[in-house]
XYZ file of C-alpha atoms in Angstrom:
352
model
C -12.790 46.873 64.628
C -9.052 47.590 64.599
C -8.396 44.155 66.132
C -10.194 42.426 63.272
C -8.726 44.470 60.402
C -5.495 42.394 60.165
C -7.670 39.445 59.182
C -9.147 41.277 56.210
C -7.336 39.562 53.334
C -9.229 39.859 50.057
C -11.821 37.120 49.655
C -10.965 35.439 52.955
C -13.472 34.009 55.371
C -13.459 35.346 58.924
C -13.400 32.950 61.881
C -16.645 32.565 63.798
C -17.650 35.197 66.333
C -16.971 32.740 69.155
C -13.451 32.028 67.863
C -12.688 35.733 67.452
C -13.965 36.485 70.940
C -11.813 33.750 72.436
C -8.726 34.808 70.467
C -8.935 38.498 71.450
C -10.323 38.011 74.949
C -13.507 39.989 74.328
C -17.205 39.173 74.401
C -19.102 37.846 71.397
C -21.267 40.991 71.621
C -18.140 43.116 71.023
C -17.197 40.966 68.033
C -20.735 41.203 66.626
C -20.592 44.991 66.895
C -17.227 45.077 65.105
C -18.488 42.839 62.291
C -21.596 45.018 61.950
C -19.388 48.124 61.568
C -17.193 46.387 58.998
C -20.317 45.402 57.074
C -21.583 48.990 57.140
C -18.185 50.256 55.984
C -18.155 47.839 53.039
C -15.267 45.581 54.085
C -17.171 42.335 54.629
C -20.395 40.662 53.573
C -22.412 38.093 55.478
C -23.667 35.056 53.579
C -26.453 33.153 55.308
C -25.326 29.633 56.185
C -21.793 30.198 54.868
C -20.185 32.806 57.128
C -18.662 36.267 56.821
C -16.326 36.985 53.913
C -13.971 39.845 53.126
C -14.925 41.672 49.938
C -12.208 41.978 47.274
C -10.711 45.460 47.320
C -12.154 46.363 43.918
C -15.674 45.565 45.165
C -15.502 47.690 48.290
C -17.511 50.892 48.323
C -15.625 54.145 48.765
C -18.260 55.224 51.270
C -21.679 54.227 52.448
C -24.964 55.566 51.096
C -27.170 57.166 53.729
C -30.947 56.673 53.723
C -32.893 59.371 55.535
C -36.632 59.515 56.001
C -39.219 60.739 58.475
C -41.566 58.301 60.170
C -44.724 59.922 61.497
C -45.977 57.720 64.328
C -49.474 58.985 63.638
C -49.384 57.677 60.058
C -47.280 54.511 60.222
C -50.018 52.490 58.487
C -50.189 54.963 55.583
C -47.166 57.065 54.646
C -44.955 54.880 56.832
C -45.907 51.796 54.814
C -44.574 53.444 51.655
C -41.396 54.710 53.342
C -40.452 51.433 54.990
C -41.137 49.495 51.781
C -38.992 51.897 49.740
C -36.284 51.635 52.411
C -36.338 47.831 52.164
C -36.060 47.860 48.367
C -33.253 50.449 48.476
C -31.279 48.191 50.809
C -31.707 45.252 48.445
C -30.403 47.178 45.435
C -27.504 48.695 47.398
C -26.507 45.248 48.685
C -26.450 44.008 45.090
C -23.976 46.816 44.328
C -21.818 45.916 47.382
C -22.547 49.337 48.842
C -22.972 49.643 52.632
C -25.947 51.531 54.063
C -26.358 53.892 57.001
C -29.850 54.677 58.256
C -31.215 57.918 59.638
C -34.893 57.651 60.544
C -36.430 60.824 61.962
C -39.299 59.598 64.132
C -41.890 62.251 64.921
C -45.470 62.716 65.952
C -47.083 65.358 63.727
C -44.438 68.076 64.206
C -41.387 68.219 61.965
C -37.973 68.473 63.627
C -35.981 71.629 63.018
C -32.592 69.926 62.611
C -31.478 66.794 60.742
C -30.610 63.779 62.926
C -27.405 64.337 64.912
C -25.917 61.034 63.709
C -26.403 62.090 60.083
C -24.538 65.343 60.702
C -21.731 63.489 62.478
C -21.358 60.908 59.700
C -21.223 63.593 57.018
C -18.553 65.431 59.010
C -16.580 62.187 59.406
C -17.039 61.368 55.681
C -18.677 58.050 56.477
C -21.266 58.503 53.725
C -20.622 59.504 50.148
C -24.222 60.157 49.095
C -27.596 60.616 50.754
C -30.918 59.267 49.507
C -33.518 61.417 51.208
C -37.254 61.154 51.295
C -37.445 63.528 54.250
C -37.958 66.288 51.729
C -40.332 68.693 53.430
C -39.703 72.411 53.213
C -37.884 72.419 56.597
C -34.980 70.480 55.075
C -34.648 71.951 51.590
C -32.239 74.747 52.493
C -30.032 72.342 54.440
C -30.058 69.812 51.590
C -29.231 72.584 49.102
C -25.975 73.128 51.005
C -25.294 69.551 52.090
C -21.637 68.475 51.929
C -22.554 65.196 50.188
C -24.722 64.664 47.092
C -28.448 64.375 47.890
C -30.911 62.408 45.762
C -34.703 62.195 45.891
C -37.754 62.389 43.646
C -38.995 65.889 44.402
C -36.062 68.228 43.874
C -32.766 68.478 42.000
C -29.984 69.396 44.416
C -27.421 69.654 41.626
C -26.380 66.000 41.465
C -29.097 64.566 39.229
C -32.606 63.578 40.106
C -35.191 60.852 39.758
C -38.125 62.653 38.148
C -41.602 61.238 38.469
C -43.512 62.173 35.320
C -46.248 63.998 37.222
C -47.042 66.337 34.334
C -47.510 63.418 31.931
C -49.685 61.520 34.409
C -51.789 64.630 35.013
C -52.262 65.072 31.277
C -53.417 61.459 30.870
C -55.668 61.809 33.895
C -57.208 64.975 32.483
C -57.805 63.204 29.165
C -59.695 60.500 31.027
C -61.785 63.122 32.840
C -62.582 65.009 29.629
C -63.610 61.772 27.909
C -65.969 61.184 30.854
C -67.594 64.552 30.114
C -65.860 66.578 32.846
C -65.107 70.231 32.104
C -64.594 71.811 35.530
C -61.337 70.203 36.659
C -59.489 70.851 39.922
C -56.371 69.514 41.619
C -55.593 68.301 45.129
C -51.948 68.962 45.969
C -50.280 68.103 49.278
C -47.993 71.007 50.133
C -48.530 74.653 50.920
C -45.481 75.472 48.829
C -47.312 74.394 45.697
C -49.005 77.788 46.033
C -45.962 79.793 47.092
C -42.804 78.415 45.445
C -41.148 80.281 42.517
C -42.202 79.455 38.973
C -38.958 77.580 38.251
C -39.723 75.001 40.957
C -40.940 71.692 39.531
C -43.265 71.000 42.423
C -46.340 68.821 42.305
C -49.062 71.471 42.161
C -47.507 73.268 39.221
C -46.881 70.035 37.316
C -50.468 68.897 37.893
C -51.765 72.238 36.602
C -49.471 72.091 33.560
C -50.695 68.582 32.707
C -54.315 69.719 32.854
C -53.518 72.764 30.694
C -51.728 70.565 28.118
C -54.763 68.304 27.839
C -57.377 71.061 27.646
C -55.345 72.883 24.986
C -55.384 69.722 22.852
C -59.176 69.562 23.184
C -59.587 73.290 22.559
C -61.146 73.742 25.997
C -60.548 76.676 28.371
C -58.514 76.119 31.534
C -60.781 76.472 34.608
C -59.973 78.726 37.538
C -57.953 76.812 40.117
C -57.769 77.277 43.860
C -55.500 80.164 44.884
C -53.296 80.477 47.940
C -55.505 83.185 49.464
C -58.528 80.869 49.215
C -57.056 78.325 51.621
C -58.638 78.251 55.056
C -56.541 78.839 58.172
C -57.474 75.381 59.443
C -56.151 73.847 56.238
C -52.930 75.848 56.365
C -52.302 74.741 59.949
C -52.532 71.080 58.858
C -50.095 71.393 55.963
C -48.013 69.287 55.510
C -48.833 67.112 58.503
C -51.749 64.941 57.350
C -52.300 64.343 53.642
C -55.597 62.527 54.090
C -57.060 65.346 56.183
C -55.690 67.936 53.743
C -57.430 66.104 50.893
C -60.688 66.094 52.830
C -60.547 69.805 53.702
C -59.333 70.816 50.246
C -62.232 69.070 48.546
C -64.720 70.759 50.871
C -63.198 74.107 49.894
C -63.158 73.220 46.185
C -66.796 72.162 46.313
C -67.781 75.364 48.070
C -66.044 77.551 45.479
C -66.157 75.666 42.171
C -68.429 72.581 42.239
C -65.858 70.522 40.247
C -66.992 67.533 38.227
C -63.463 66.063 38.063
C -60.420 66.216 40.352
C -56.828 65.011 40.095
C -55.167 64.121 43.415
C -51.389 64.295 43.669
C -51.228 61.354 46.109
C -53.355 58.361 46.971
C -53.835 59.598 50.541
C -55.218 62.915 49.316
C -57.632 60.993 47.107
C -58.744 58.999 50.175
C -59.423 62.297 51.966
C -61.343 63.651 48.988
C -63.519 60.531 48.862
C -64.287 60.994 52.572
C -65.321 64.597 51.874
C -67.581 63.548 48.994
C -69.413 61.090 51.202
C -69.821 63.796 53.857
C -71.374 66.018 51.169
C -73.664 63.262 49.925
C -71.739 62.874 46.651
C -70.886 59.643 44.877
C -67.230 59.253 43.745
C -67.074 58.123 40.141
C -70.590 59.391 39.442
C -71.154 62.886 40.788
C -67.427 63.642 40.718
C -64.810 61.722 38.767
C -61.516 61.240 40.614
C -58.020 60.556 39.284
C -55.147 59.815 41.696
C -51.376 59.449 41.357
C -50.623 56.391 43.504
C -47.961 54.016 44.768
C -48.451 50.729 42.943
C -47.642 48.553 45.959
C -50.115 50.179 48.360
C -53.870 49.819 47.914
C -56.720 51.599 49.679
C -60.271 50.208 49.576
C -61.626 53.789 49.510
C -60.186 54.187 45.995
C -62.282 51.493 44.297
C -64.063 54.136 42.171
C -60.921 56.180 41.515
C -58.906 56.120 38.299
C -55.353 55.352 39.397
C -52.029 56.166 37.755
C -49.416 54.093 39.568
C -45.681 54.477 40.016
C -43.634 51.385 40.884
C -41.560 51.717 44.067
C -38.949 49.282 42.739
C -38.402 51.471 39.664
C -37.927 54.505 41.910
C -35.507 52.683 44.237
C -33.458 51.288 41.352
C -33.058 54.745 39.836
C -32.089 56.383 43.149
C -29.447 53.709 43.790
C -28.074 54.096 40.263
C -27.561 57.854 40.710
C -26.065 57.564 44.211
C -23.659 54.731 43.347
C -22.503 56.402 40.126
C -21.815 59.626 42.009
C -19.661 57.779 44.576
C -17.752 55.648 42.065
C -17.492 58.156 39.223
C -17.599 61.648 40.785
C -16.120 63.175 37.632
C -19.202 62.298 35.538
C -21.836 64.908 34.767
C -25.087 64.665 36.780
C -27.966 62.968 34.994
C -31.719 62.670 35.468
C -33.857 59.533 35.292
C -37.560 59.843 34.443
C -40.075 57.388 35.919
C -43.478 57.156 34.199
C -46.825 56.434 35.848
C -48.836 53.500 34.544
C -52.603 53.659 34.111
C -54.357 51.022 36.233
C -57.762 49.487 35.683
C -60.416 50.331 38.241
C -61.031 47.710 40.924
């Protein structure tokens, strides 16, 4: 990289990789690696069919934005589809802002790792990234992200730098209104994390927001709030699965809910949990949409055939990615500004 830096005049076009390799007496593979690093560091941009150009100084990013997520090899076709799509859209929006990207994918099979990726820790120490967009936000990482040396942004927790807030409470309220209009009175929720039963009251986690949305709706209708599943009512088998497999959690949770409450309407915090609940209903001889009405908070871009009889409230991945990039880039370029939040609504979708 140091050999190429003297060529970095603002707006200039770099010679071809073959010419650079010949000039410096190195291989084209070495030149390609150097150009890749310069691209990551925000000095140059490749234009397909035109070549590699040096970015004007005013357009160069102060630092890269890191993207960190977990990829469960056992669920690549489900959760992984959402993560890789969000990753792709994030890269597009960051490229439009002339901001380089560094990736940290934590590949696992069921078990969560106890430490963040070593490369992420090294890059933070070397100040190679100025912000981190994380959707590896399970409870193992929250303490580390609370104390991270760079600003962290995601959709599930405010780490002090601003947050993209999914309007889960509003979606739950609308979903409960739909259920009440369908004649349901015994409503229950399916929530994906154990900490929805154990986190402090000031935590805006999914389970609490789903419950608050239901309570808002029932208060408007003058209806009593039903008893909801308590932490001590979870089975040991269910606890051992949390948070590894959302579909299986949804299946087991519905079995437990049916045993205790016989709900006539449920609101699932994720589409995968709704898929699990539908599986459980079929195992119990119940008909989704008839015996039990189901509402699910879903990703707009991912569809599951099992949810044909489910009332969906969708969030658009592009809206989420755009908001995350906005917060991260503003924090890098204008660190003196006060943190801000961006709210993303869910949109009601027609049944299939």
